[in-house]
Amino acid sequence: MSHRWTRSTALLAATVLVATALVGTAAARVDAGGAASKSVAVAFIYPKTGGLAAFGQEELDGFQAGLAYTSGKCGGYTIKPTYIDDATDPATAINAFKNEVGQGVKIVAGTGSSGIALQLGPLAAQNNVLYISGAAAADAITGLNRNTFRAGRQTLQDVLDAANIFPPKSTGKKIVVFAEDTAFGAGNVAAVQAVFGGRGVTVSKILSPFGAADLTPYAQQLKNSNADAAFVAWANTTNAAAMWQSLEQQGVSKQMTIVTGLANRASYDAIGPLVQGVTLLSHYVYTAPHNAVNAYLIKWMAKNRHAVPDLFTPDGFVTAQMICRALAKGGTNTSKQISALEGWQFLAPKGKQRIRPQDHAMLQPMFQVQLVPGAGGHFAVKVVKTVSPGNVQPPVTPFK
């Protein structure tokens, strides 16, 4: 009896030792790989629906491509995203932000709306979380607070790019900013005033309601303005084609110079007839940059989306790069993540970019392009020039 008990006890003890060894081995693998024990939740809030849905899809595509590119390079951490549709609506985005932060999420990214980003930024500071706005262009996002960063360009960089194409003396004495009555539209008015105003150029504005169905009255106002140039800044993809058609019907391009930025690929055929021979400012076209990161993005899009990158695809990609950097150098400490991003210079799809530490401006190259007739009656992009980051560098706006 005693012998049998001793033997059973020995077997049990051996089993416990083996099990303990196996557990220890498993734990070591987890710690070494970092995947299971260091998964970090990220809330990606973007306009899946609403007036900016097309841009939202581009941003999402880029973000997922960036996740694939940075996989295994984030200091042992893996990014676990939750995708939330803000429907291009501030209240929806704010509720989503608060809900995610309430559940312990410390990194929030996304949105293509300037109005939304300007409301999420202060919440990031109040809750001490890291917030990276995506394609939102409002200049006020720069310098908003130390918790808020941007992945894309800002409006002043657009306008400085335009000023390289159309020096103030060449535009005539009167420029009208033709835009929507939104934070993005207001930002363009302010930026054009800052760059062109005061140099013998009078800047005025014609703003239409966001998503307006009938844009003819506004096109007529522009036609009757006797302006020398129109700076057109449009975000809403649902009525962009109608806006350009209204300008064409009113013969606006025959009366004044059109100064504008190249929007996403779906707009090429609508804008093409109005800007023949005119150089356009460009945030990004996939054929302009020549570097390994852009090549990766193009290849990923071809394989996973059967498409080419569009206007805001690199903004989503850069968002993933920034989150990976924050985790690799700062771990899960928000203050250390912020420090890791400030002053960071890196290779993005557009080329070399740098986060200015004084205000988190994203210094980056811009481009100049033309729309030219292509195959099948469609318009294609001709890249004219790459503008270095230093030539489109916005003034420093220190944190408030």
Short mmCIF file of C-alpha atoms in Angstrom, two decimals:
data_model
loop_
_atom_site.label_atom_id
_atom_site.label_comp_id
_atom_site.label_asym_id
_atom_site.label_seq_id
_atom_site.Cartn_x
_atom_site.Cartn_y
_atom_site.Cartn_z
CA MET A 1 0.00 0.00 0.00
CA SER A 2 2.75 2.41 1.02
CA HIS A 3 4.81 1.49 -2.04
CA ARG A 4 1.93 2.10 -4.42
CA TRP A 5 1.27 5.49 -2.78
CA THR A 6 4.90 6.56 -3.12
CA ARG A 7 4.97 5.54 -6.79
CA SER A 8 1.76 7.43 -7.54
CA THR A 9 3.05 10.47 -5.77
CA ALA A 10 6.25 10.37 -7.79
CA LEU A 11 4.32 10.11 -11.04
CA LEU A 12 2.09 13.01 -10.01
CA ALA A 13 5.07 15.10 -9.06
CA ALA A 14 6.74 14.37 -12.40
CA THR A 15 3.54 15.31 -14.23
CA VAL A 16 3.36 18.62 -12.33
CA LEU A 17 7.01 19.34 -13.14
CA VAL A 18 6.48 18.65 -16.85
CA ALA A 19 3.34 20.77 -16.91
CA THR A 20 5.13 23.58 -15.12
CA ALA A 21 7.99 23.37 -17.59
CA LEU A 22 5.56 23.51 -20.50
CA VAL A 23 3.81 26.54 -19.03
CA GLY A 24 7.14 28.24 -18.52
CA THR A 25 8.14 27.52 -22.10
CA ALA A 26 4.86 28.90 -23.41
CA ALA A 27 5.25 32.04 -21.32
CA ALA A 28 8.78 32.52 -22.63
CA ARG A 29 7.56 32.25 -26.20
CA VAL A 30 4.85 34.81 -25.58
CA ASP A 31 7.31 37.22 -24.00
CA ALA A 32 9.82 36.72 -26.80
CA GLY A 33 7.28 37.09 -29.59
CA GLY A 34 5.24 39.74 -27.83
CA ALA A 35 2.11 39.00 -29.86
CA ALA A 36 -0.20 37.53 -27.26
CA SER A 37 0.88 39.43 -24.14
CA LYS A 38 1.47 42.84 -25.78
CA SER A 39 -1.54 43.40 -27.99
CA VAL A 40 -2.55 47.08 -27.89
CA ALA A 41 -6.09 48.23 -28.68
CA VAL A 42 -6.41 51.13 -31.13
CA ALA A 43 -9.67 52.86 -32.07
CA PHE A 44 -9.72 53.84 -35.75
CA ILE A 45 -12.60 56.28 -36.26
CA TYR A 46 -13.25 57.14 -39.88
CA PRO A 47 -16.02 58.19 -42.31
CA LYS A 48 -17.17 54.84 -43.68
CA THR A 49 -20.40 56.61 -44.66
CA GLY A 50 -21.48 60.22 -45.19
CA GLY A 51 -20.07 62.98 -47.36
CA LEU A 52 -16.43 61.93 -46.88
CA ALA A 53 -16.95 58.18 -47.30
CA ALA A 54 -14.75 57.90 -50.39
CA PHE A 55 -11.86 59.52 -48.54
CA GLY A 56 -12.56 57.32 -45.52
CA GLN A 57 -12.12 54.18 -47.61
CA GLU A 58 -8.81 55.47 -48.92
CA GLU A 59 -7.63 56.18 -45.39
CA LEU A 60 -8.73 52.72 -44.23
CA ASP A 61 -6.93 51.03 -47.14
CA GLY A 62 -3.74 52.89 -46.32
CA PHE A 63 -3.98 52.10 -42.61
CA GLN A 64 -4.35 48.38 -43.25
CA ALA A 65 -1.46 48.46 -45.70
CA GLY A 66 0.59 50.28 -43.06
CA LEU A 67 -0.28 47.65 -40.46
CA ALA A 68 1.05 44.97 -42.79
CA TYR A 69 4.20 47.00 -43.48
CA THR A 70 4.97 47.63 -39.79
CA SER A 71 4.04 44.14 -38.54
CA GLY A 72 6.76 42.82 -36.24
CA LYS A 73 8.53 46.19 -36.06
CA CYS A 74 6.70 47.75 -33.11
CA GLY A 75 8.97 46.74 -30.25
CA GLY A 76 7.16 43.49 -29.43
CA TYR A 77 3.71 45.09 -29.54
CA THR A 78 0.96 44.26 -31.99
CA ILE A 79 -1.77 46.69 -32.98
CA LYS A 80 -5.33 45.48 -32.50
CA PRO A 81 -7.63 47.97 -34.28
CA THR A 82 -11.35 48.50 -33.82
CA TYR A 83 -12.92 50.21 -36.83
CA ILE A 84 -15.73 52.67 -36.12
CA ASP A 85 -17.82 54.62 -38.64
CA ASP A 86 -18.22 58.29 -37.66
CA ALA A 87 -20.65 58.79 -40.59
CA THR A 88 -18.97 62.19 -41.19
CA ASP A 89 -20.86 63.36 -38.10
CA PRO A 90 -19.16 65.09 -35.13
CA ALA A 91 -21.59 63.78 -32.48
CA THR A 92 -21.11 60.19 -33.64
CA ALA A 93 -17.33 60.57 -33.61
CA ILE A 94 -17.30 62.14 -30.15
CA ASN A 95 -19.48 59.40 -28.70
CA ALA A 96 -17.25 56.75 -30.25
CA PHE A 97 -14.14 58.44 -28.87
CA LYS A 98 -15.55 58.66 -25.35
CA ASN A 99 -16.81 55.07 -25.45
CA GLU A 100 -13.45 53.67 -26.55
CA VAL A 101 -11.46 55.72 -24.04
CA GLY A 102 -13.93 54.69 -21.35
CA GLN A 103 -13.07 51.08 -22.11
CA GLY A 104 -9.39 51.76 -21.62
CA VAL A 105 -8.22 52.53 -25.16
CA LYS A 106 -5.21 54.86 -25.08
CA ILE A 107 -4.60 55.37 -28.81
CA VAL A 108 -7.22 56.83 -31.17
CA ALA A 109 -6.71 57.56 -34.85
CA GLY A 110 -8.57 58.63 -37.94
CA THR A 111 -11.28 60.90 -39.40
CA GLY A 112 -11.15 62.84 -42.62
CA SER A 113 -13.21 65.75 -41.26
CA SER A 114 -11.43 68.84 -39.96
CA GLY A 115 -14.46 69.76 -37.86
CA ILE A 116 -14.40 66.36 -36.17
CA ALA A 117 -10.64 66.31 -35.61
CA LEU A 118 -10.78 69.73 -33.94
CA GLN A 119 -13.27 68.33 -31.42
CA LEU A 120 -11.46 65.05 -30.77
CA GLY A 121 -8.09 66.72 -30.19
CA PRO A 122 -9.11 68.48 -26.95
CA LEU A 123 -10.67 65.22 -25.70
CA ALA A 124 -7.32 63.51 -26.24
CA ALA A 125 -5.60 66.06 -24.00
CA GLN A 126 -8.32 65.87 -21.34
CA ASN A 127 -8.04 62.08 -21.17
CA ASN A 128 -4.27 61.91 -21.78
CA VAL A 129 -4.49 59.59 -24.78
CA LEU A 130 -2.60 59.70 -28.07
CA TYR A 131 -4.68 61.00 -30.98
CA ILE A 132 -3.50 60.93 -34.61
CA SER A 133 -5.86 62.70 -36.99
CA GLY A 134 -5.87 61.31 -40.49
CA ALA A 135 -6.66 63.24 -43.64
CA ALA A 136 -8.20 66.25 -41.84
CA ALA A 137 -6.47 69.33 -43.22
CA ALA A 138 -7.40 72.22 -40.89
CA ASP A 139 -4.34 74.23 -39.88
CA ALA A 140 -5.74 74.56 -36.35
CA ILE A 141 -5.00 70.87 -35.71
CA THR A 142 -1.31 71.78 -35.76
CA GLY A 143 -0.35 73.15 -32.35
CA LEU A 144 -3.69 72.11 -30.82
CA ASN A 145 -2.06 70.23 -27.92
CA ARG A 146 0.76 67.77 -27.29
CA ASN A 147 -1.57 64.76 -27.38
CA THR A 148 -2.71 65.53 -30.94
CA PHE A 149 -0.76 64.69 -34.08
CA ARG A 150 -1.62 64.66 -37.76
CA ALA A 151 -0.78 62.04 -40.36
CA GLY A 152 -1.59 64.13 -43.45
CA ARG A 153 -0.87 67.56 -44.82
CA GLN A 154 -2.46 70.79 -43.68
CA THR A 155 -4.18 73.53 -45.68
CA LEU A 156 -1.27 75.97 -45.55
CA GLN A 157 0.88 73.36 -47.27
CA ASP A 158 -1.72 73.18 -50.05
CA VAL A 159 -1.78 76.96 -50.43
CA LEU A 160 2.02 77.29 -50.29
CA ASP A 161 2.19 74.66 -53.01
CA ALA A 162 -0.29 76.73 -55.02
CA ALA A 163 1.81 79.85 -54.45
CA ASN A 164 4.77 78.03 -56.01
CA ILE A 165 2.59 77.44 -59.08
CA PHE A 166 0.85 80.83 -59.12
CA PRO A 167 2.98 83.51 -57.45
CA PRO A 168 0.70 86.22 -56.01
CA LYS A 169 1.63 88.67 -58.78
CA SER A 170 0.47 86.22 -61.45
CA THR A 171 -3.04 85.66 -60.09
CA GLY A 172 -4.24 89.23 -60.58
CA LYS A 173 -5.62 91.54 -57.95
CA LYS A 174 -8.67 89.55 -56.85
CA ILE A 175 -8.96 85.93 -55.69
CA VAL A 176 -12.20 84.31 -54.58
CA VAL A 177 -12.04 81.20 -52.41
CA PHE A 178 -14.83 78.89 -53.58
CA ALA A 179 -15.46 76.27 -50.91
CA GLU A 180 -17.95 74.72 -48.49
CA ASP A 181 -19.10 76.36 -45.28
CA THR A 182 -17.13 74.01 -43.04
CA ALA A 183 -13.98 74.08 -40.92
CA PHE A 184 -12.08 72.93 -44.02
CA GLY A 185 -13.56 75.75 -46.10
CA ALA A 186 -12.86 78.36 -43.44
CA GLY A 187 -9.31 77.07 -43.14
CA ASN A 188 -8.74 77.56 -46.85
CA VAL A 189 -10.04 81.13 -46.70
CA ALA A 190 -7.64 81.89 -43.84
CA ALA A 191 -4.70 80.21 -45.55
CA VAL A 192 -5.24 81.96 -48.89
CA GLN A 193 -5.54 85.26 -47.01
CA ALA A 194 -2.30 84.53 -45.15
CA VAL A 195 -0.31 83.58 -48.26
CA PHE A 196 -1.82 85.79 -50.98
CA GLY A 197 -3.41 88.62 -49.01
CA GLY A 198 -1.26 91.59 -48.20
CA ARG A 199 0.71 91.19 -51.44
CA GLY A 200 -1.55 93.39 -53.49
CA VAL A 201 -4.20 90.64 -53.73
CA THR A 202 -7.73 91.00 -52.36
CA VAL A 203 -9.17 87.73 -51.05
CA SER A 204 -12.91 87.11 -50.73
CA LYS A 205 -15.02 83.99 -50.34
CA ILE A 206 -18.09 82.20 -51.65
CA LEU A 207 -19.14 79.35 -49.35
CA SER A 208 -21.92 76.85 -50.02
CA PRO A 209 -23.62 74.57 -47.46
CA PHE A 210 -21.93 71.19 -47.04
CA GLY A 211 -23.66 68.67 -49.29
CA ALA A 212 -25.80 71.25 -51.14
CA ALA A 213 -27.67 69.62 -54.02
CA ASP A 214 -28.00 72.68 -56.24
CA LEU A 215 -24.72 74.54 -56.67
CA THR A 216 -25.74 76.67 -59.65
CA PRO A 217 -26.46 79.82 -57.56
CA TYR A 218 -22.97 79.66 -56.05
CA ALA A 219 -21.35 79.09 -59.45
CA GLN A 220 -23.25 82.12 -60.74
CA GLN A 221 -21.95 84.20 -57.83
CA LEU A 222 -18.42 83.17 -58.74
CA LYS A 223 -19.01 84.00 -62.40
CA ASN A 224 -20.32 87.45 -61.46
CA SER A 225 -17.53 88.18 -58.96
CA ASN A 226 -15.17 89.65 -61.59
CA ALA A 227 -12.35 87.79 -59.92
CA ASP A 228 -9.01 87.20 -61.61
CA ALA A 229 -8.67 83.75 -60.04
CA ALA A 230 -10.77 81.23 -58.13
CA PHE A 231 -9.18 79.08 -55.45
CA VAL A 232 -11.44 76.01 -55.36
CA ALA A 233 -11.25 73.86 -52.21
CA TRP A 234 -13.82 71.06 -52.06
CA ALA A 235 -14.08 68.07 -49.73
CA ASN A 236 -17.52 66.50 -50.14
CA THR A 237 -17.25 63.67 -52.66
CA THR A 238 -21.02 63.26 -53.03
CA ASN A 239 -21.48 66.55 -54.89
CA ALA A 240 -17.97 67.33 -56.17
CA ALA A 241 -18.80 66.30 -59.73
CA ALA A 242 -21.94 68.46 -59.66
CA MET A 243 -19.88 71.39 -58.40
CA TRP A 244 -17.40 71.14 -61.27
CA GLN A 245 -20.22 70.73 -63.78
CA SER A 246 -21.83 73.92 -62.44
CA LEU A 247 -18.59 75.83 -62.91
CA GLU A 248 -18.27 74.46 -66.43
CA GLN A 249 -21.87 75.37 -67.31
CA GLN A 250 -21.30 78.93 -66.11
CA GLY A 251 -18.09 79.23 -68.12
CA VAL A 252 -16.06 80.15 -65.05
CA SER A 253 -12.75 78.84 -66.40
CA LYS A 254 -13.08 81.16 -69.43
CA GLN A 255 -13.33 84.21 -67.17
CA MET A 256 -10.69 83.49 -64.54
CA THR A 257 -7.79 81.24 -63.61
CA ILE A 258 -8.76 78.12 -61.67
CA VAL A 259 -6.38 77.37 -58.80
CA THR A 260 -7.16 74.06 -57.13
CA GLY A 261 -5.82 70.81 -55.79
CA LEU A 262 -6.11 67.45 -57.47
CA ALA A 263 -8.77 65.45 -55.62
CA ASN A 264 -9.27 61.68 -55.70
CA ARG A 265 -9.22 59.71 -58.93
CA ALA A 266 -13.00 59.69 -59.30
CA SER A 267 -12.94 63.46 -59.91
CA TYR A 268 -10.44 63.49 -62.77
CA ASP A 269 -12.95 63.42 -65.61
CA ALA A 270 -15.13 66.13 -64.03
CA ILE A 271 -12.32 68.58 -63.40
CA GLY A 272 -10.18 67.73 -66.43
CA PRO A 273 -12.06 69.83 -69.04
CA LEU A 274 -11.83 72.94 -66.83
CA VAL A 275 -8.09 72.88 -66.18
CA GLN A 276 -6.51 72.01 -69.52
CA GLY A 277 -2.91 73.26 -69.46
CA VAL A 278 -3.22 74.38 -65.83
CA THR A 279 -0.82 73.04 -63.19
CA LEU A 280 -2.56 71.79 -60.06
CA LEU A 281 -1.31 71.44 -56.52
CA SER A 282 -1.27 67.84 -55.33
CA HIS A 283 -1.08 66.20 -51.93
CA TYR A 284 -0.27 62.80 -53.47
CA VAL A 285 -0.51 60.80 -56.66
CA TYR A 286 0.90 57.30 -56.57
CA THR A 287 3.13 57.84 -59.65
CA ALA A 288 5.00 60.81 -58.14
CA PRO A 289 7.14 59.40 -55.29
CA HIS A 290 9.88 56.89 -56.07
CA ASN A 291 10.88 55.07 -52.91
CA ALA A 292 10.64 51.62 -51.33
CA VAL A 293 7.72 52.49 -49.04
CA ASN A 294 5.57 53.82 -51.86
CA ALA A 295 6.47 50.75 -53.91
CA TYR A 296 5.27 48.56 -51.02
CA LEU A 297 1.99 50.48 -50.82
CA ILE A 298 1.38 50.16 -54.57
CA LYS A 299 2.09 46.43 -54.46
CA TRP A 300 -0.14 45.90 -51.41
CA MET A 301 -3.02 47.78 -53.00
CA ALA A 302 -2.70 45.78 -56.22
CA LYS A 303 -2.74 42.50 -54.32
CA ASN A 304 -5.37 43.27 -51.69
CA ARG A 305 -7.65 45.85 -53.35
CA HIS A 306 -6.97 45.32 -57.06
CA ALA A 307 -6.54 49.08 -57.31
CA VAL A 308 -3.90 51.78 -57.05
CA PRO A 309 -3.41 54.11 -54.07
CA ASP A 310 -5.59 57.23 -54.10
CA LEU A 311 -5.34 60.72 -52.61
CA PHE A 312 -5.56 59.86 -48.89
CA THR A 313 -4.20 56.31 -48.92
CA PRO A 314 -0.77 57.48 -47.68
CA ASP A 315 -2.36 59.29 -44.72
CA GLY A 316 -3.74 56.00 -43.41
CA PHE A 317 -0.38 54.33 -44.04
CA VAL A 318 1.49 57.02 -42.11
CA THR A 319 -1.01 56.66 -39.23
CA ALA A 320 0.05 53.02 -38.85
CA GLN A 321 3.72 53.99 -39.06
CA MET A 322 3.26 56.57 -36.30
CA ILE A 323 1.41 54.19 -33.99
CA CYS A 324 4.10 51.56 -34.49
CA ARG A 325 6.82 54.09 -33.70
CA ALA A 326 4.97 55.27 -30.59
CA LEU A 327 4.70 51.72 -29.27
CA ALA A 328 8.24 50.68 -30.20
CA LYS A 329 9.84 53.64 -28.42
CA GLY A 330 7.23 54.57 -25.82
CA GLY A 331 5.52 51.32 -24.93
CA THR A 332 2.07 51.94 -23.50
CA ASN A 333 3.04 55.17 -21.73
CA THR A 334 1.31 58.09 -23.47
CA SER A 335 3.91 60.67 -22.46
CA LYS A 336 6.73 58.49 -23.79
CA GLN A 337 4.76 57.84 -27.00
CA ILE A 338 4.43 61.58 -27.57
CA SER A 339 8.16 62.09 -27.03
CA ALA A 340 8.91 59.25 -29.43
CA LEU A 341 6.95 60.94 -32.21
CA GLU A 342 8.19 64.49 -31.69
CA GLY A 343 11.04 65.21 -34.09
CA TRP A 344 10.76 61.80 -35.76
CA GLN A 345 11.97 61.72 -39.36
CA PHE A 346 10.96 58.72 -41.44
CA LEU A 347 10.36 57.45 -44.95
CA ALA A 348 6.67 57.50 -45.86
CA PRO A 349 4.96 56.72 -49.17
CA LYS A 350 5.31 60.40 -50.18
CA GLY A 351 9.01 60.50 -49.29
CA LYS A 352 10.92 61.77 -46.26
CA GLN A 353 8.67 63.31 -43.61
CA ARG A 354 9.32 64.84 -40.20
CA ILE A 355 7.10 65.64 -37.23
CA ARG A 356 8.02 69.13 -36.03
CA PRO A 357 8.34 68.92 -32.23
CA GLN A 358 7.23 72.51 -31.55
CA ASP A 359 3.69 72.04 -32.90
CA HIS A 360 3.44 68.55 -34.50
CA ALA A 361 3.23 69.91 -38.05
CA MET A 362 3.88 67.07 -40.50
CA LEU A 363 6.62 68.38 -42.78
CA GLN A 364 6.39 66.57 -46.11
CA PRO A 365 6.87 66.94 -49.85
CA MET A 366 4.04 68.13 -52.07
CA PHE A 367 3.56 67.77 -55.79
CA GLN A 368 2.49 69.67 -58.89
CA VAL A 369 0.58 67.89 -61.62
CA GLN A 370 -1.55 68.35 -64.71
CA LEU A 371 -4.58 66.45 -65.94
CA VAL A 372 -4.14 65.36 -69.53
CA PRO A 373 -6.42 63.44 -71.92
CA GLY A 374 -5.87 59.72 -71.57
CA ALA A 375 -7.20 56.46 -72.95
CA GLY A 376 -10.91 55.98 -73.55
CA GLY A 377 -11.74 59.65 -73.21
CA HIS A 378 -10.67 59.73 -69.57
CA PHE A 379 -8.13 62.04 -67.97
CA ALA A 380 -4.80 60.94 -66.52
CA VAL A 381 -2.18 62.59 -64.31
CA LYS A 382 1.07 64.01 -65.55
CA VAL A 383 3.52 64.72 -62.72
CA VAL A 384 5.23 68.09 -63.23
CA LYS A 385 7.28 68.60 -60.08
CA THR A 386 8.02 67.42 -56.55
CA VAL A 387 8.14 70.30 -54.04
CA SER A 388 10.50 69.78 -51.10
CA PRO A 389 9.13 69.99 -47.53
CA GLY A 390 11.07 73.18 -46.84
CA ASN A 391 9.26 75.05 -49.61
CA VAL A 392 5.82 74.27 -48.17
CA GLN A 393 6.65 74.58 -44.48
CA PRO A 394 3.90 76.26 -42.45
CA PRO A 395 4.80 78.79 -39.76
CA VAL A 396 5.31 77.37 -36.27
CA THR A 397 2.17 77.56 -34.13
CA PRO A 398 3.20 76.68 -30.56
CA PHE A 399 0.81 74.70 -28.39
CA LYS A 400 -1.87 76.78 -26.75
#
